[in-house]
């Protein structure tokens, strides 16, 4: 049989007389094989009528189960995740919404972890953009968790929610969910209360720079520390941290970012520039109005109360912050959120409170 | 501003029961931060307008449960990384919160804002009298400096006699 030019595929080769052989017969050869077997008095039975049908069914089942374990619909937003789980989820989000979401790498952390940004865009070329970041202070776990949930909401609600649709029809959104991946990994492996980056400080045993004191806006003032062991250590110079430099370079070269919203916890506040000086920002009036409206809208949902104002008036003096840099570099609508709670659980907000 | 003495603040506040958000009580207080010696705690005078809820039942249940333990209680990381506190540990958590309030008061200045961040470790200490004694290692979060400060405190408690903290 194998000498016949019929492309027969033996699944169980003939061994010795009296023992069955199994073979797959391509459709065009069906008649010829049947005739051959019958004319040689070789008895046969059909085990599988149509192999292709079976293959098609198997493929469908595989895809179905693949989708169940890899779907963003089954991702548990009500628990805290590891860096790998979040990076995997990002890829799922892109897979599920390929015409809306893409993943960009804007740089690398000190320990060479990729810095990923999700881009939400319905087209155009270098449209005006909104920048969002969560997790710049790694111990603020509610922020990364809120980042995932929010990114998912944006992707799902485009086309349904009027506000999201209006925004994405004319603007792009760039969302960096794990802004400080080294710190985040460290909060999982070693110290849940780690805030800073994990960069090595020359001449010191203490590790890390406060990434929200490292920006070139009032850098080096009273609102940050020169001590590497301090939680608010500003770093050796502005933008020394690769995590910060990556964003600076991205926003600067984009050239059309209209708003920067940097998300922290805790305290329940909505803040705008400045933190590095007491003088009100030129747009103080407008920013204050926007903050007021936002805080009222927020309270309207579940009654959650946020206070608002400039950083220096509302929380404390802080220099070298993200939003002060953004504001001083042409991004008028620069805001920082301090999410829940007000101190009862602080950084250790229970996972059952992630989803409001 | 009281010259040569310090800064006095008059406060009107609402106390809210952590375990029952609808249960509130008004309070007025006066806080004096000393100018001269920053190492002594601020003076606090207060008046509670109304009554605090009676907690005898829950107190006694907790007291009896701990007294009947075969081995001294030991626990770590309350809440855990995910913010979870097991129901059995909830009173231990609340006790730490109250006790840390004392520690915070003793160490506060006009430029600090402390919160209890976590109980790293708690160990019950056997006593021959009726008090419960717990040795806590806690983490305090100081908002202005953003520092996490470990603190060791020994806490005595009795349902009728209340809380005592020895640092």
CSV table of C-alpha atoms in Angstrom, one decimal, chain A:
chain,number,residue,atom,x,y,z
A,1,UNK,CA,0.0,0.0,0.0
A,2,UNK,CA,2.8,2.4,0.8
A,3,UNK,CA,4.2,1.9,-2.6
A,4,UNK,CA,1.1,3.3,-4.1
A,5,UNK,CA,1.3,7.0,-5.1
A,6,UNK,CA,-1.6,8.0,-2.9
A,7,UNK,CA,-0.1,10.0,0.0
A,8,UNK,CA,-1.4,7.5,2.6
A,9,UNK,CA,-0.7,8.5,6.1
A,10,UNK,CA,-0.2,5.4,8.3
A,11,UNK,CA,-1.2,6.1,11.9
A,12,UNK,CA,-0.5,2.5,12.9
A,13,UNK,CA,2.0,0.8,10.6
A,14,UNK,CA,1.5,-2.8,9.5
A,15,UNK,CA,3.6,-5.0,11.7
A,16,UNK,CA,2.8,-8.7,11.0
A,17,UNK,CA,0.0,-10.7,9.5
A,18,UNK,CA,-3.1,-10.8,11.7
A,19,UNK,CA,-2.5,-7.4,13.2
A,20,UNK,CA,-4.4,-4.4,12.1
A,21,UNK,CA,-3.0,-1.2,10.5
A,22,UNK,CA,-4.5,2.2,10.8
A,23,UNK,CA,-4.3,4.7,8.0
A,24,UNK,CA,-5.7,8.1,7.0
A,25,UNK,CA,-6.8,8.3,3.4
A,26,UNK,CA,-7.0,11.7,1.7
A,27,UNK,CA,-10.3,12.2,-0.1
A,28,UNK,CA,-9.1,12.0,-3.7
A,29,UNK,CA,-7.5,8.5,-2.9
A,30,UNK,CA,-10.6,7.1,-1.2
A,31,UNK,CA,-12.0,5.2,-4.2
A,32,UNK,CA,-8.7,3.8,-5.2
A,33,UNK,CA,-7.8,2.5,-1.7
A,34,UNK,CA,-11.2,0.9,-1.3
A,35,UNK,CA,-10.9,-0.9,-4.6
A,36,UNK,CA,-7.4,-2.0,-3.8
A,37,UNK,CA,-8.3,-3.4,-0.4
A,38,UNK,CA,-11.4,-5.1,-1.7
A,39,UNK,CA,-9.7,-6.7,-4.7
A,40,UNK,CA,-7.0,-8.1,-2.3
A,41,UNK,CA,-9.6,-9.3,0.2
A,42,UNK,CA,-8.3,-7.1,3.0
A,43,UNK,CA,-11.1,-6.4,5.4
A,44,UNK,CA,-11.4,-2.9,6.6
A,45,UNK,CA,-13.7,-0.7,8.8
A,46,UNK,CA,-14.0,3.1,8.9
A,47,UNK,CA,-13.0,4.5,12.3
A,48,UNK,CA,-13.4,8.2,11.5
A,49,UNK,CA,-15.6,9.3,8.6
A,50,UNK,CA,-14.2,12.8,8.4
A,51,UNK,CA,-11.0,13.7,10.2
A,52,UNK,CA,-11.2,17.4,9.2
A,53,UNK,CA,-14.5,17.7,11.0
A,54,UNK,CA,-12.9,16.4,14.2
A,55,UNK,CA,-10.0,18.8,13.8
A,56,UNK,CA,-12.3,21.8,13.3
A,57,UNK,CA,-14.2,20.9,16.5
A,58,UNK,CA,-11.1,20.5,18.5
A,59,UNK,CA,-9.7,23.8,17.4
A,60,UNK,CA,-13.0,25.5,18.4
A,61,UNK,CA,-12.9,24.0,21.8
A,62,UNK,CA,-9.3,25.0,22.3
A,63,UNK,CA,-10.0,28.6,21.3
A,64,UNK,CA,-13.0,28.7,23.7
A,65,UNK,CA,-11.0,27.5,26.7
A,66,UNK,CA,-8.1,29.8,25.7
A,67,UNK,CA,-10.4,32.7,25.7
A,68,UNK,CA,-11.9,31.8,29.1
A,69,UNK,CA,-8.5,31.8,30.8
A,70,UNK,CA,-7.2,34.7,28.8
A,71,UNK,CA,-10.2,37.0,28.6
A,72,UNK,CA,-10.2,40.4,30.3
A,73,UNK,CA,-13.8,39.6,31.2
A,74,UNK,CA,-12.7,37.0,33.8
A,75,UNK,CA,-9.8,39.0,35.2
A,76,UNK,CA,-10.3,39.6,38.9
A,77,UNK,CA,-10.3,43.3,39.3
A,78,UNK,CA,-11.3,42.9,43.0
A,79,UNK,CA,-7.9,41.6,44.0
A,80,UNK,CA,-4.3,42.8,44.0
A,81,UNK,CA,-2.0,41.4,41.3
A,82,UNK,CA,1.7,40.8,40.7
A,83,UNK,CA,3.7,42.6,38.1
A,84,UNK,CA,3.6,39.6,35.8
A,85,UNK,CA,-0.1,39.2,36.1
A,86,UNK,CA,-0.6,42.9,35.2
A,87,UNK,CA,1.8,42.7,32.3
A,88,UNK,CA,-0.1,39.6,31.0
A,89,UNK,CA,-3.4,41.3,31.5
A,90,UNK,CA,-2.1,44.3,29.4
A,91,UNK,CA,-1.5,41.9,26.5
A,92,UNK,CA,-5.0,40.5,26.9
A,93,UNK,CA,-6.5,44.0,26.8
A,94,UNK,CA,-4.7,44.7,23.5
A,95,UNK,CA,-5.8,41.3,22.1
A,96,UNK,CA,-9.4,42.0,23.0
A,97,UNK,CA,-9.4,45.6,21.6
A,98,UNK,CA,-6.9,45.6,18.8
A,99,UNK,CA,-8.3,48.6,16.9
A,100,UNK,CA,-8.4,50.8,20.0
A,101,UNK,CA,-5.5,49.7,22.4
A,102,UNK,CA,-1.8,49.2,21.7
A,103,UNK,CA,1.1,48.8,24.1
A,104,UNK,CA,4.2,50.9,23.8
A,105,UNK,CA,7.5,50.6,25.7
A,106,UNK,CA,8.8,54.0,26.7
A,107,UNK,CA,12.0,52.9,28.4
A,108,UNK,CA,13.4,50.7,31.1
A,109,UNK,CA,13.5,50.8,34.9
A,110,UNK,CA,16.8,50.8,36.9
A,111,UNK,CA,16.6,47.0,37.2
A,112,UNK,CA,15.8,46.8,33.4
A,113,UNK,CA,12.1,46.1,33.6
A,114,UNK,CA,10.2,47.4,30.7
A,115,UNK,CA,8.2,50.6,31.1
A,116,UNK,CA,4.9,49.9,29.3
A,117,UNK,CA,2.3,52.5,28.3
A,118,UNK,CA,-1.1,51.6,26.9
A,119,UNK,CA,-2.2,53.8,24.1
A,120,UNK,CA,-5.9,54.3,23.4
A,121,UNK,CA,-6.5,55.8,20.0
A,122,UNK,CA,-9.2,55.8,17.4
A,123,UNK,CA,-6.8,57.1,14.7
A,124,UNK,CA,-5.6,60.5,13.6
A,125,UNK,CA,-2.0,61.6,13.7
A,126,UNK,CA,-0.5,62.9,17.0
A,127,UNK,CA,-3.8,63.9,18.3
A,128,UNK,CA,-4.0,66.0,21.5
A,129,UNK,CA,-3.5,63.6,24.3
A,130,UNK,CA,-4.2,62.8,28.0
A,131,UNK,CA,-1.5,61.2,30.1
A,132,UNK,CA,-2.4,59.0,33.1
A,133,UNK,CA,-0.1,57.2,35.4
A,134,UNK,CA,-0.6,55.0,38.5
A,135,UNK,CA,1.9,53.3,40.7
A,136,UNK,CA,4.7,55.8,40.7
A,137,UNK,CA,4.9,55.2,44.5
A,138,UNK,CA,4.9,51.4,44.6
A,139,UNK,CA,3.3,50.9,48.0
A,140,UNK,CA,0.2,52.7,46.9
A,141,UNK,CA,-1.4,49.5,45.6
A,142,UNK,CA,-4.9,50.9,45.2
A,143,UNK,CA,-3.5,53.0,42.3
A,144,UNK,CA,-2.2,50.2,40.1
A,145,UNK,CA,-5.4,48.3,40.8
A,146,UNK,CA,-7.5,51.3,39.9
A,147,UNK,CA,-5.3,51.7,36.8
A,148,UNK,CA,-6.2,48.3,35.5
A,149,UNK,CA,-9.8,48.7,36.2
A,150,UNK,CA,-9.9,52.1,34.6
A,151,UNK,CA,-8.0,51.0,31.5
A,152,UNK,CA,-10.4,48.2,31.1
A,153,UNK,CA,-13.4,50.5,31.6
A,154,UNK,CA,-12.1,52.9,28.9
A,155,UNK,CA,-11.6,50.0,26.4
A,156,UNK,CA,-15.0,48.5,27.1
A,157,UNK,CA,-17.0,51.7,27.2
A,158,UNK,CA,-15.7,53.3,24.0
A,159,UNK,CA,-18.8,53.4,21.8
A,160,UNK,CA,-21.1,53.1,24.8
A,161,UNK,CA,-20.3,55.8,27.4
A,162,UNK,CA,-20.8,59.3,25.8
A,163,UNK,CA,-17.9,60.9,27.7
A,164,UNK,CA,-15.3,58.3,26.9
A,165,UNK,CA,-16.5,58.1,23.3
A,166,UNK,CA,-16.3,61.9,22.8
A,167,UNK,CA,-12.8,62.0,24.2
A,168,UNK,CA,-11.5,59.1,22.2
A,169,UNK,CA,-13.0,60.4,19.0
A,170,UNK,CA,-10.7,63.4,19.0
A,171,UNK,CA,-8.0,62.7,21.6
A,172,UNK,CA,-5.6,59.9,22.5
A,173,UNK,CA,-5.1,58.5,26.0
A,174,UNK,CA,-1.7,57.2,27.2
A,175,UNK,CA,-1.9,55.2,30.4
A,176,UNK,CA,1.2,54.0,32.3
A,177,UNK,CA,-0.1,51.6,34.9
A,178,UNK,CA,3.1,50.4,36.5
A,179,UNK,CA,5.2,53.5,36.6
A,180,UNK,CA,7.6,52.1,39.1
A,181,UNK,CA,8.0,48.4,38.4
A,182,UNK,CA,11.1,47.8,40.4
A,183,UNK,CA,9.5,49.3,43.5
A,184,UNK,CA,6.3,47.3,42.8
A,185,UNK,CA,8.2,44.1,42.5
A,186,UNK,CA,9.9,44.9,45.8
A,187,UNK,CA,6.6,45.5,47.6
A,188,UNK,CA,5.6,42.0,46.6
A,189,UNK,CA,8.9,40.3,47.4
A,190,UNK,CA,10.4,42.1,50.4
A,191,UNK,CA,8.8,45.3,51.8
A,192,UNK,CA,5.2,46.1,51.3
A,193,UNK,CA,5.9,49.7,52.4
A,194,UNK,CA,8.5,50.5,49.8
A,195,UNK,CA,7.8,53.9,48.1
A,196,UNK,CA,10.8,54.9,46.0
A,197,UNK,CA,12.6,53.5,43.0
A,198,UNK,CA,15.3,50.8,43.6
A,199,UNK,CA,18.3,52.7,42.2
A,200,UNK,CA,21.6,52.4,44.0
A,201,UNK,CA,22.8,55.6,45.6
A,202,UNK,CA,26.5,56.2,45.3
A,203,UNK,CA,28.2,56.4,48.7
A,204,UNK,CA,25.2,55.2,50.6
A,205,UNK,CA,23.7,51.9,51.8
A,206,UNK,CA,20.2,53.3,51.3
A,207,UNK,CA,18.5,52.5,48.1
A,208,UNK,CA,16.1,54.5,45.9
A,209,UNK,CA,14.9,57.9,44.9
A,210,UNK,CA,11.4,59.4,45.4
A,211,UNK,CA,10.2,59.5,41.8
A,212,UNK,CA,7.8,62.3,42.7
A,213,UNK,CA,10.6,64.6,43.9
A,214,UNK,CA,12.9,63.9,41.0
A,215,UNK,CA,11.3,66.1,38.3
A,216,UNK,CA,12.8,69.4,37.1
A,217,UNK,CA,10.4,71.8,38.7
A,218,UNK,CA,11.6,73.6,41.8
A,219,UNK,CA,14.1,70.7,42.1
A,220,UNK,CA,16.2,70.7,45.3
A,221,UNK,CA,14.1,72.8,47.6
A,222,UNK,CA,12.7,72.4,51.0
A,223,UNK,CA,10.0,70.1,49.8
A,224,UNK,CA,12.4,67.2,49.2
A,225,UNK,CA,15.3,65.6,51.0
A,226,UNK,CA,19.0,65.4,50.1
A,227,UNK,CA,19.4,62.3,52.2
A,228,UNK,CA,19.4,59.0,50.2
A,229,UNK,CA,17.9,57.3,53.2
A,230,UNK,CA,14.9,59.5,53.2
A,231,UNK,CA,11.5,58.6,51.6
A,232,UNK,CA,11.5,61.9,49.9
A,233,UNK,CA,15.1,61.8,48.6
A,234,UNK,CA,15.2,63.9,45.4
A,235,UNK,CA,18.0,62.0,43.7
A,236,UNK,CA,21.5,63.3,42.7
A,237,UNK,CA,20.0,65.5,39.9
A,238,UNK,CA,16.7,66.1,38.2
A,239,UNK,CA,15.5,63.2,36.0
A,240,UNK,CA,18.3,61.0,37.3
A,241,UNK,CA,15.7,58.2,37.5
A,242,UNK,CA,15.1,56.3,34.3
A,243,UNK,CA,11.5,55.8,35.2
A,244,UNK,CA,11.1,59.6,35.3
A,245,UNK,CA,13.3,60.4,32.3
A,246,UNK,CA,11.3,58.0,30.2
A,247,UNK,CA,8.1,60.0,30.8
A,248,UNK,CA,9.8,63.3,30.4
A,249,UNK,CA,11.1,62.2,27.0
A,250,UNK,CA,7.8,60.8,26.0
A,251,UNK,CA,5.7,63.8,26.8
A,252,UNK,CA,8.3,66.3,25.5
A,253,UNK,CA,8.7,64.5,22.1
A,254,UNK,CA,4.9,64.0,21.8
A,255,UNK,CA,4.4,67.7,22.0
A,256,UNK,CA,0.7,67.6,22.1
A,257,UNK,CA,-0.2,66.4,25.6
A,258,UNK,CA,-3.0,68.5,27.1
A,259,UNK,CA,-3.4,66.9,30.5
A,260,UNK,CA,-1.3,64.9,32.9
A,261,UNK,CA,-3.1,63.1,35.7
A,262,UNK,CA,-0.8,61.3,38.2
A,263,UNK,CA,-2.4,59.0,40.7
A,264,UNK,CA,-1.3,58.4,44.2
A,265,UNK,CA,-2.8,57.3,47.6
A,266,UNK,CA,-3.9,57.9,50.3
A,267,UNK,CA,-5.8,60.9,51.6
A,268,UNK,CA,-8.7,61.5,49.2
A,269,UNK,CA,-7.6,64.6,47.6
A,270,UNK,CA,-7.5,66.2,44.1
A,271,UNK,CA,-4.5,68.4,43.8
A,272,UNK,CA,-3.0,70.8,41.2
A,273,UNK,CA,0.2,72.9,40.9
A,274,UNK,CA,2.2,74.2,42.7
A,275,UNK,CA,3.9,72.1,45.3
A,276,UNK,CA,7.3,73.8,45.1
A,277,UNK,CA,6.2,77.4,45.7
A,278,UNK,CA,3.4,79.1,47.6
A,279,UNK,CA,2.6,81.5,44.8
A,280,UNK,CA,-0.6,80.4,43.0
A,281,UNK,CA,-0.3,79.0,39.5
A,282,UNK,CA,-1.3,81.5,36.8
A,283,UNK,CA,-4.3,79.2,36.0
A,284,UNK,CA,-5.2,78.7,39.7
A,285,UNK,CA,-8.7,79.9,39.2
A,286,UNK,CA,-9.6,77.6,36.4
A,287,UNK,CA,-7.8,74.6,37.9
A,288,UNK,CA,-9.6,75.2,41.1
A,289,UNK,CA,-13.0,75.3,39.3
A,290,UNK,CA,-12.2,72.1,37.5
A,291,UNK,CA,-11.2,70.4,40.7
A,292,UNK,CA,-14.3,71.5,42.4
A,293,UNK,CA,-16.5,70.1,39.7
A,294,UNK,CA,-14.6,66.8,39.6
A,295,UNK,CA,-14.8,66.4,43.4
A,296,UNK,CA,-18.5,67.1,43.3
A,297,UNK,CA,-19.1,64.6,40.5
A,298,UNK,CA,-17.1,62.0,42.4
A,299,UNK,CA,-19.1,62.5,45.6
A,300,UNK,CA,-22.3,62.2,43.6
A,301,UNK,CA,-21.6,58.6,42.8
A,302,UNK,CA,-21.1,57.0,46.3
A,303,UNK,CA,-20.8,59.9,48.6
A,304,UNK,CA,-17.0,59.7,48.8
A,305,UNK,CA,-15.5,63.0,50.0
A,306,UNK,CA,-12.3,64.5,48.5
A,307,UNK,CA,-10.7,67.7,49.4
A,308,UNK,CA,-9.0,69.8,46.7
A,309,UNK,CA,-6.6,72.6,46.1
A,310,UNK,CA,-3.0,73.3,45.2
A,311,UNK,CA,-0.4,70.8,46.5
A,312,UNK,CA,1.2,73.4,48.8
A,313,UNK,CA,-2.1,74.6,50.2
A,314,UNK,CA,-3.7,71.2,50.7
A,315,UNK,CA,-1.1,68.7,51.6
A,316,UNK,CA,2.4,70.0,52.1
A,317,UNK,CA,5.4,71.6,50.3
A,318,UNK,CA,6.8,69.2,47.7
A,319,UNK,CA,9.2,70.0,45.0
A,320,UNK,CA,10.3,68.2,41.9
A,321,UNK,CA,6.8,66.7,41.4
A,322,UNK,CA,5.3,65.2,38.2
A,323,UNK,CA,2.5,67.7,37.8
A,324,UNK,CA,4.6,70.8,38.6
A,325,UNK,CA,7.0,69.8,35.8
A,326,UNK,CA,4.1,69.0,33.4
A,327,UNK,CA,2.5,72.4,34.2
A,328,UNK,CA,5.7,74.3,33.8
A,329,UNK,CA,6.2,72.5,30.5
A,330,UNK,CA,3.0,73.5,28.8
A,331,UNK,CA,0.5,71.0,30.1
A,332,UNK,CA,-2.1,73.2,31.7
A,333,UNK,CA,-4.5,70.5,33.1
A,334,UNK,CA,-2.1,68.8,35.4
A,335,UNK,CA,-3.7,67.1,38.4
A,336,UNK,CA,-2.8,64.6,41.1
A,337,UNK,CA,-5.3,62.3,42.8
A,338,UNK,CA,-4.7,60.9,46.2
A,339,UNK,CA,-7.1,58.0,46.3
A,340,UNK,CA,-8.8,56.2,49.2
A,341,UNK,CA,-8.8,56.0,52.2
A,342,UNK,CA,-8.1,58.8,54.7
A,343,UNK,CA,-5.9,56.7,57.0
A,344,UNK,CA,-7.9,53.8,58.5
A,345,UNK,CA,-6.2,51.3,56.3
A,346,UNK,CA,-3.9,53.7,54.4
A,347,UNK,CA,-1.7,51.9,52.0
A,348,UNK,CA,-3.2,48.5,53.0
A,349,UNK,CA,-6.6,49.2,51.6
A,350,UNK,CA,-8.6,45.9,51.6
A,351,UNK,CA,-8.9,44.3,48.2
A,352,UNK,CA,-12.7,44.2,48.6
A,353,UNK,CA,-12.6,48.0,48.5
A,354,UNK,CA,-10.8,48.2,45.2
A,355,UNK,CA,-14.0,48.4,43.1
A,356,UNK,CA,-15.9,51.3,44.5
